Coordinates of C-alpha atoms in Angstrom, one line a residue:
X778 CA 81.2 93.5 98.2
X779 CA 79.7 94.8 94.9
X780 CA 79.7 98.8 94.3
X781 CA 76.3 98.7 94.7
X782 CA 75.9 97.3 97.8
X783 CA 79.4 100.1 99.3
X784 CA 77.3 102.9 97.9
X785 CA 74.0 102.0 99.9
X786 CA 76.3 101.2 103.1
X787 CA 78.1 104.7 102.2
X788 CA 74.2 106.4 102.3
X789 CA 73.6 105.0 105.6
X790 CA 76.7 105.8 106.9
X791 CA 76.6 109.4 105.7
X792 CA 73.2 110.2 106.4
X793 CA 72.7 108.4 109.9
X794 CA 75.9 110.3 111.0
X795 CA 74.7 113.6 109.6
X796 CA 70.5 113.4 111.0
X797 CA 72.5 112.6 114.6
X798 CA 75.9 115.1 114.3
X799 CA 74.1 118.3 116.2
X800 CA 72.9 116.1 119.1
X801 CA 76.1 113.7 119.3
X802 CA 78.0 117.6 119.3
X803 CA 75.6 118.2 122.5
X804 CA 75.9 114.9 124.1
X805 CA 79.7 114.8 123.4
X806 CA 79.9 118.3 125.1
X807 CA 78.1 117.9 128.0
X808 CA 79.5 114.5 128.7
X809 CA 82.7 115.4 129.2
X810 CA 82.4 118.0 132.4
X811 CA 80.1 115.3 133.4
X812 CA 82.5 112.8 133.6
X813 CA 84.5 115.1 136.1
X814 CA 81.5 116.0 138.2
X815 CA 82.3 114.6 141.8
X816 CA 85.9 116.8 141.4
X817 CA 84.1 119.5 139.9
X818 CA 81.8 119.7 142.6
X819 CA 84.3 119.2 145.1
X820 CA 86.5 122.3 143.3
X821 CA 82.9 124.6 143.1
X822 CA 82.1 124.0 146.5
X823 CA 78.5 122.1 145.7
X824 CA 79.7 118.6 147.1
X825 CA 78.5 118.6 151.0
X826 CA 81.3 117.7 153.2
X827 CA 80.5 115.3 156.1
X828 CA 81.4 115.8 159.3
X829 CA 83.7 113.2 161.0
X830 CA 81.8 110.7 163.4
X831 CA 83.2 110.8 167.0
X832 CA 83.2 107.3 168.8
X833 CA 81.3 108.8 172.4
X834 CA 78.8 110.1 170.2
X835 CA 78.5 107.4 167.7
X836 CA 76.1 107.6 165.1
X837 CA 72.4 109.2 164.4
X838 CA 69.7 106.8 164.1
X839 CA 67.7 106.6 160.7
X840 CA 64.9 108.1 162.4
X841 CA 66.7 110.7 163.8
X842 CA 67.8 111.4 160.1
X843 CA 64.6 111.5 158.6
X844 CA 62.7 113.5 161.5
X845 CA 65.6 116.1 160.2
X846 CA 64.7 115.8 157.5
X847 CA 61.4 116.7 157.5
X848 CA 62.3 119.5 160.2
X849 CA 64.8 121.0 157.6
X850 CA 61.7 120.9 154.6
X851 CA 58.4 121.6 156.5
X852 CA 55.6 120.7 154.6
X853 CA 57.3 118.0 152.5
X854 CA 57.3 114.3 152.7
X855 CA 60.2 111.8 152.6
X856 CA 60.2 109.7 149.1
X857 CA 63.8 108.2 149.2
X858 CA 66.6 108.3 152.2
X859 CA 70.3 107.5 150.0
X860 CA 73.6 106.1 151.5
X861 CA 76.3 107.5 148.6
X862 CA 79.5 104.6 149.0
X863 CA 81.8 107.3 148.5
X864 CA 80.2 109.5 151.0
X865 CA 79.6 107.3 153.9
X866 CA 79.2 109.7 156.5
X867 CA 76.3 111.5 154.6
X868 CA 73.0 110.1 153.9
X869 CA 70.8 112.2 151.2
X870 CA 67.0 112.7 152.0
X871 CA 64.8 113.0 149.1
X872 CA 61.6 115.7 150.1
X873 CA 59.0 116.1 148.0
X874 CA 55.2 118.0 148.2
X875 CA 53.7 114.5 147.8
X876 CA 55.2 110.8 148.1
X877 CA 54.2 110.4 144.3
X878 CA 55.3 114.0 143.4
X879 CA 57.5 114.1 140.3
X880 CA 61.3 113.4 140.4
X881 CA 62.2 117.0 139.3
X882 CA 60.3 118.5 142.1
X883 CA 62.3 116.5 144.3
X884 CA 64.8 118.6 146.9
X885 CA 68.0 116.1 148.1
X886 CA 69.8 116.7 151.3
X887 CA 72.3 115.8 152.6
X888 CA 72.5 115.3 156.2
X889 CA 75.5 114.3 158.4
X890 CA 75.2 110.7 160.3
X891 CA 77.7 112.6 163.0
X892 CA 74.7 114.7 164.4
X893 CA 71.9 114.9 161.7
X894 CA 72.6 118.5 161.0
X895 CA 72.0 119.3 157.0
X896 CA 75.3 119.1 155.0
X897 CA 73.7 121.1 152.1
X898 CA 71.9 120.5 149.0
X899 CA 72.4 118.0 146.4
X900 CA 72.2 118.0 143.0
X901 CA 72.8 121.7 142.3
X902 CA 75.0 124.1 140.4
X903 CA 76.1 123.7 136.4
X904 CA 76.7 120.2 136.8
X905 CA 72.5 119.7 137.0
X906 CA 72.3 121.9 134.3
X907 CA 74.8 119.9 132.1
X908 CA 73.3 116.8 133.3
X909 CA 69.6 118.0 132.5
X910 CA 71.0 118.7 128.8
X911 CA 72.6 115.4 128.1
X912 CA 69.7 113.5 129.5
X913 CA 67.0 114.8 128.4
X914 CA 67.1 118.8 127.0
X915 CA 64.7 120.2 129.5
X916 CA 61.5 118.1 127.6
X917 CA 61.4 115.1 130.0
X918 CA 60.8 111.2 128.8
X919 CA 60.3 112.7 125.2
X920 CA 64.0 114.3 125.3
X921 CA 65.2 110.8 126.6
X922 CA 63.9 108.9 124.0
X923 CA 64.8 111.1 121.3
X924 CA 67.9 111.3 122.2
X925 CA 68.1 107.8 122.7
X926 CA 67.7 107.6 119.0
X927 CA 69.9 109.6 118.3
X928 CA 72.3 106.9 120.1
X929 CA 70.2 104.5 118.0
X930 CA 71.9 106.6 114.6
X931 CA 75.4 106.9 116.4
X932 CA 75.5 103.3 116.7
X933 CA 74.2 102.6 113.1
X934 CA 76.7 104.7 111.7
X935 CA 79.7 103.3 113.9
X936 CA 78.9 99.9 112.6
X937 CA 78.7 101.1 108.6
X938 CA 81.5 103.2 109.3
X939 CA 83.5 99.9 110.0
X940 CA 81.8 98.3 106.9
X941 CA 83.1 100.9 104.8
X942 CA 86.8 100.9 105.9
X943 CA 88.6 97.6 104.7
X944 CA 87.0 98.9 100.7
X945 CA 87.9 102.6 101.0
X946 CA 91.5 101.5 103.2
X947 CA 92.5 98.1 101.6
X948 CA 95.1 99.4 99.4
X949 CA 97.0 101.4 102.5
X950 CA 98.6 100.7 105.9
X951 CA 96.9 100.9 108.8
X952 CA 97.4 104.4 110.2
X953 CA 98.7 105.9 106.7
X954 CA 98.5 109.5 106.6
X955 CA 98.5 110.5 103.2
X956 CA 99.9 114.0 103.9
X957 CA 100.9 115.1 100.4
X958 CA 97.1 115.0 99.4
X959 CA 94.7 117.2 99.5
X960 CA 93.2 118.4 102.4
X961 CA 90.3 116.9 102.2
X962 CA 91.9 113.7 101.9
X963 CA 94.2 114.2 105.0
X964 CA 91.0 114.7 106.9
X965 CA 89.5 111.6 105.6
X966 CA 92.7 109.1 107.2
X967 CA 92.6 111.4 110.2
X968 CA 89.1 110.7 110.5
X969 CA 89.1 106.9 109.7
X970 CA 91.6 106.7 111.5
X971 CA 90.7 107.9 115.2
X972 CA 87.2 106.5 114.3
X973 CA 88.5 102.6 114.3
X974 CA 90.7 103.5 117.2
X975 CA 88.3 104.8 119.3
X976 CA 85.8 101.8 117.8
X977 CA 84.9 100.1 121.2
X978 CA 84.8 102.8 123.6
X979 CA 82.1 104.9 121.1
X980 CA 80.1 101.2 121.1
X981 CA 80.5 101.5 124.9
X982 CA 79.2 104.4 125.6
X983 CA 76.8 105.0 122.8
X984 CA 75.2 101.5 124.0
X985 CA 75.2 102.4 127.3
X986 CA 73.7 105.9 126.5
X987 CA 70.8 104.4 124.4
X988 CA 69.8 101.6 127.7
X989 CA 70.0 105.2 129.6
X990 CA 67.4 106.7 127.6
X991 CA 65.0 103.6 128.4
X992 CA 65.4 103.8 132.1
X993 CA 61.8 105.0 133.0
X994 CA 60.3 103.0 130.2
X995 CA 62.4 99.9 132.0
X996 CA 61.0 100.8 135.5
X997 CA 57.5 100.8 134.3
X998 CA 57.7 97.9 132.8
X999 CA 59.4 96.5 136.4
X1000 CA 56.2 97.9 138.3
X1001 CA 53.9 96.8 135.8
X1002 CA 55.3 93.2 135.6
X1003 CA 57.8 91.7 138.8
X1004 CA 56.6 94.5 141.5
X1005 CA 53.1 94.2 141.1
X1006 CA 53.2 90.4 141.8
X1007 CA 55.4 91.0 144.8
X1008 CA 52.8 93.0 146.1
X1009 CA 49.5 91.6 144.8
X1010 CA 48.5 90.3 147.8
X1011 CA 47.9 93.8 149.0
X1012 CA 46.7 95.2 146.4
X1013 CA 44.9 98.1 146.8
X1014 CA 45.4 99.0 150.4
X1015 CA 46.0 102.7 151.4
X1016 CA 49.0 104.1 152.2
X1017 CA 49.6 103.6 156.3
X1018 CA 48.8 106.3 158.3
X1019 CA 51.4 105.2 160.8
X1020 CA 54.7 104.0 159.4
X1021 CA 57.1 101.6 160.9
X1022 CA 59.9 102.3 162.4
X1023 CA 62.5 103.1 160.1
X1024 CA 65.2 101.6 162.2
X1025 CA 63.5 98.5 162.5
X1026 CA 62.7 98.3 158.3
X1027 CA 66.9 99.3 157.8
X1028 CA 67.6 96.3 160.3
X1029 CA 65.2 94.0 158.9
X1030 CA 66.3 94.9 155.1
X1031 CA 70.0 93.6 156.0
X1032 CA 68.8 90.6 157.5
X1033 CA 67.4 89.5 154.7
X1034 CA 70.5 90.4 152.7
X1035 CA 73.1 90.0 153.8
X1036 CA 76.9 90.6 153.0
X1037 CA 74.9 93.1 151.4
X1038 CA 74.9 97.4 152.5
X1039 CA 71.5 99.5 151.6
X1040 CA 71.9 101.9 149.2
X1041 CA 68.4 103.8 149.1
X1042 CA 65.3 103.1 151.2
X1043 CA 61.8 103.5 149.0
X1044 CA 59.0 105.5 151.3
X1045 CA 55.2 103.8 149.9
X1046 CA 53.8 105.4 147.1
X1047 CA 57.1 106.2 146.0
X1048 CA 57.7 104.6 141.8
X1049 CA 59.8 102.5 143.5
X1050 CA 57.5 100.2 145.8
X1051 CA 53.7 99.9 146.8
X1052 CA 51.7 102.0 148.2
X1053 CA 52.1 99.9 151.2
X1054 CA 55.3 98.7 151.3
X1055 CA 59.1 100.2 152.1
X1056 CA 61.4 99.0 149.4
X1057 CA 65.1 98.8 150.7
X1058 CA 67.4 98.3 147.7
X1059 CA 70.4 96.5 149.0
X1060 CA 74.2 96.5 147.3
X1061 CA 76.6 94.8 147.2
X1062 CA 80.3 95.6 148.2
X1063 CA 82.4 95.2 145.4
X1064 CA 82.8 97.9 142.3
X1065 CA 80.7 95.7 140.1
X1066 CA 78.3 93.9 142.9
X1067 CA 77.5 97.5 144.1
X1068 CA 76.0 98.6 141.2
X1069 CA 74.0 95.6 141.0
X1070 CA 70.9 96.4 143.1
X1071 CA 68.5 93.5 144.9
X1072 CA 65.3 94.9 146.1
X1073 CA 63.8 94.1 149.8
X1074 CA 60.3 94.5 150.1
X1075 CA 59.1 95.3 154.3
X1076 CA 55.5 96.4 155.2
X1077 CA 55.1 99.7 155.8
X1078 CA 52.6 99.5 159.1
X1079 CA 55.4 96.6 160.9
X1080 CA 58.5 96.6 158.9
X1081 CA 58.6 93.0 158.4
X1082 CA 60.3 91.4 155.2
X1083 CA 57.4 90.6 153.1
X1084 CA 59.7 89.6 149.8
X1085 CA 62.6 89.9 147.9
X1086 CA 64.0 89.4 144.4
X1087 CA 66.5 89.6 142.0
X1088 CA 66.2 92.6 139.7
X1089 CA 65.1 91.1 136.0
X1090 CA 68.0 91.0 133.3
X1091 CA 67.2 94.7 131.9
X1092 CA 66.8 96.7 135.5
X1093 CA 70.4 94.9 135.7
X1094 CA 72.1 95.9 132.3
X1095 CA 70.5 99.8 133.4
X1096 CA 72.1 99.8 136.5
X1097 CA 75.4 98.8 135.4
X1098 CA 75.5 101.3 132.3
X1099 CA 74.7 104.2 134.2
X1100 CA 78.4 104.0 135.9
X1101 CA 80.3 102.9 132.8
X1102 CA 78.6 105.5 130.7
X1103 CA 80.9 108.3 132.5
X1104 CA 83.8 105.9 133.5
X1105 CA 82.5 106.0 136.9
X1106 CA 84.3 102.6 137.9
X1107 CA 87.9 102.7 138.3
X1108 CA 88.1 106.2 139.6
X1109 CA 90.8 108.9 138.1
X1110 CA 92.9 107.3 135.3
X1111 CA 89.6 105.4 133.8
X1112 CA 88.0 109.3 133.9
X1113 CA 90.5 110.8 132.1
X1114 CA 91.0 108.0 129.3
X1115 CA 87.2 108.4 129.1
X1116 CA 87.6 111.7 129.2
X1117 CA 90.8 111.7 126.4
X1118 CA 88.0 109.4 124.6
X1119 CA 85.5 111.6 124.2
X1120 CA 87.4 114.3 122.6
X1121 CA 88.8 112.1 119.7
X1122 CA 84.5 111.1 119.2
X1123 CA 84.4 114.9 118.9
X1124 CA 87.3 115.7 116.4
X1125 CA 85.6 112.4 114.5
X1126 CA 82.1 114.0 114.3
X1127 CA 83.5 117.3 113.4
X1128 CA 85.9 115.9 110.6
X1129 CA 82.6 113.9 109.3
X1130 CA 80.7 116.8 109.0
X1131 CA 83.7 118.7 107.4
X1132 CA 83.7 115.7 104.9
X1133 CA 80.2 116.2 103.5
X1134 CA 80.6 120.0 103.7
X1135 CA 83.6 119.3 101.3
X1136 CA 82.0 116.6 99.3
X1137 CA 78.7 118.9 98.2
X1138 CA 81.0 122.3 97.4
X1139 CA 83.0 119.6 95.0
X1140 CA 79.9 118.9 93.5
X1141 CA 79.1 122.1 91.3
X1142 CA 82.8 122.5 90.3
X1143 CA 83.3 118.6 88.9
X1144 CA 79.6 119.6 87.0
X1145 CA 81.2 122.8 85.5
X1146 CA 84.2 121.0 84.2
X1147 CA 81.7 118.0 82.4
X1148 CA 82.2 119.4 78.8
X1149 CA 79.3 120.5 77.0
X1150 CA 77.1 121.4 80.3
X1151 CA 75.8 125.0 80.4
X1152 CA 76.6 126.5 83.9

């Protein structure tokens, strides 16, 4: 590798990390509580608690759910009705002021399948605010995608960063610690060092982080492309005025999948179906199959299985980062070595920045000691 060529890779490194540092800082930040946020909620008291369900009374019906539903929220309309895997005695309504209304005017509820009394609200406390931060910063699909480039710059100045260490670390042992130089040099192993060890779990996450960032770009694409010839041969009927029996639609949707539980139920009109279909997305049982999503398409006036597909090879990838992006798959240990992650990506960030900020104050005292140069 000619000098030339390390100095432009040194430029990209240096500058991609630097345009993306104050945002990586944020994300970084607000990722780690985040990757807590089931115990957090838990330990604040914003996780509803189910109530157990007693054999002699068995089980509330899904229309007894959603007429509570609506009971609990007069004046709103059902978009979504949510079964949560690790909550399986709750099952969270989505309410809304229309069926189309937008996703952050949503209210979620959950309700207890024990005797359809509300469980509490979902979704609330610091944790949304942390959550609203690191997804988007309060600006909607325009904070998304920016900071999905930002992840775009993260990932850009992982892989020059990796470029750049066999030239600047040939001559050493992996790991050396050159502690009887200068400071500034100490921070440099320390941060080439923790940046190669940490290597694939920053790819990881900052890969999964960017596919994040595209989700409602990738869902109108789905609706735009696969969905719409689901449902082209109803294609532009109204919205029923009498819906099927949602009993009869939940039945029906495992029928047509099964070994396969339902995960969330789609009202029409909703972005996740026609106007005059239910969409039931079904799951599968297994930590990876469950994340892996397979949507059943039943009409909304009979509740009979009109389609169903395989989700395309993106709408897969999505739902599968969304978990690993916060370590959500192995439960405790994987949270807290994500967790033990995540601060080494922030000590690297900060020692980068420290780096530059070192580099530039050099500057003015290496052009005060060129003899002959006027200050």
């Amino acid at each position: 590798m000619t000098a030339g060529t390390v100095r432009i890779i040194r430029l990209v490194h240096q500058w991609s990390s630097l345009i993306s540092t104050v945002f990586l800082l944020l994300l970084c930040l607000t990722g780690l509580p985040l990757i807590f946020h089931h115990e957090i909620d838990e330990w604040l008291g914003y996780a509803p608690q189910a109530k157990p369900v007693l054999e002699r009374g068995g089980k509330a019906t899904v229309n007894e759910i959603a007429r509570a539903a609506l009971a609990h929220a007069p004046g709103k309309v059902l978009q979504y009705l949510a079964w949560d895997r690790d909550a399986p005695g709750l099952v969270i309504a989505y309410t809304n002021h229309a069926v189309d209304g937008p996703p952050d005017d949503a209210v979620l509820t959950a309700f207890n399948i024990a005797d359809t009394s509300a469980a509490g609200p979902v979704g609330t406390g610091p944790m949304l605010i942390l959550l609203k931060l690191h997804t988007d910063m309060y600006v909607g699909l325009a904070g998304k995608l920016y900071l999905g480039g930002m992840g775009l710059l993260f990932l850009i100045a992982i892989v020059s960063g990796v470029v750049l260490y066999w030239p600047f670390t040939r001559r050493l042992d992996f790991g050396s610690l050159r502690r009887n130089a200068s400071r500034r040099v100490l921070w440099l192993d320390w941060h080439n060092l923790i940046g190669i060890t940490t290597l694939v779990w920053a790819i990881v996450v900052g890969g999964t982080g960017v596919i994040n960032s595209w989700a409602e770009l990738m869902l109108m694409r789905w609706q735009a492309t696969e969905l719409a010839g689901m449902v082209a041969p109803y294609a532009g009927m109204p919205r029923p005025s009498q819906l099927a029996s949602l009993d009869q639609v939940v039945t029906n949707a495992r029928a047509a999948a099964p070994a396969m539980e339902i995960a969330f139920l789609a009202f029409p009109g909703t972005p996740f179906t026609s106007s005059h279909h239910f969409a039931a997305f079904m799951r599968g049982d297994q930590p990876l199959t469950s994340r892996l999503l397979k949507p059943v398409l039943l009409d909304g006036v009979t509740g009979e299985v009109t389609g169903a597909a395989e989700l395309p090879i993106y709408l897969k990838a999505l739902f599968v980062s969304q978990p690993l992006h916060f370590g959500d798959y192995a439960g405790l240990p994987l949270k807290i070595i994500w967790a033990v992650l995540d601060l080494f990506t922030i000590v690297v960030i900060g020692s980068g920045l420290y780096l530059w900020i070192a580099r530039t104050r050099r500057r003015p005292q290496r052009a005060a000691m060129v003899p002959g140069r006027r200050a």
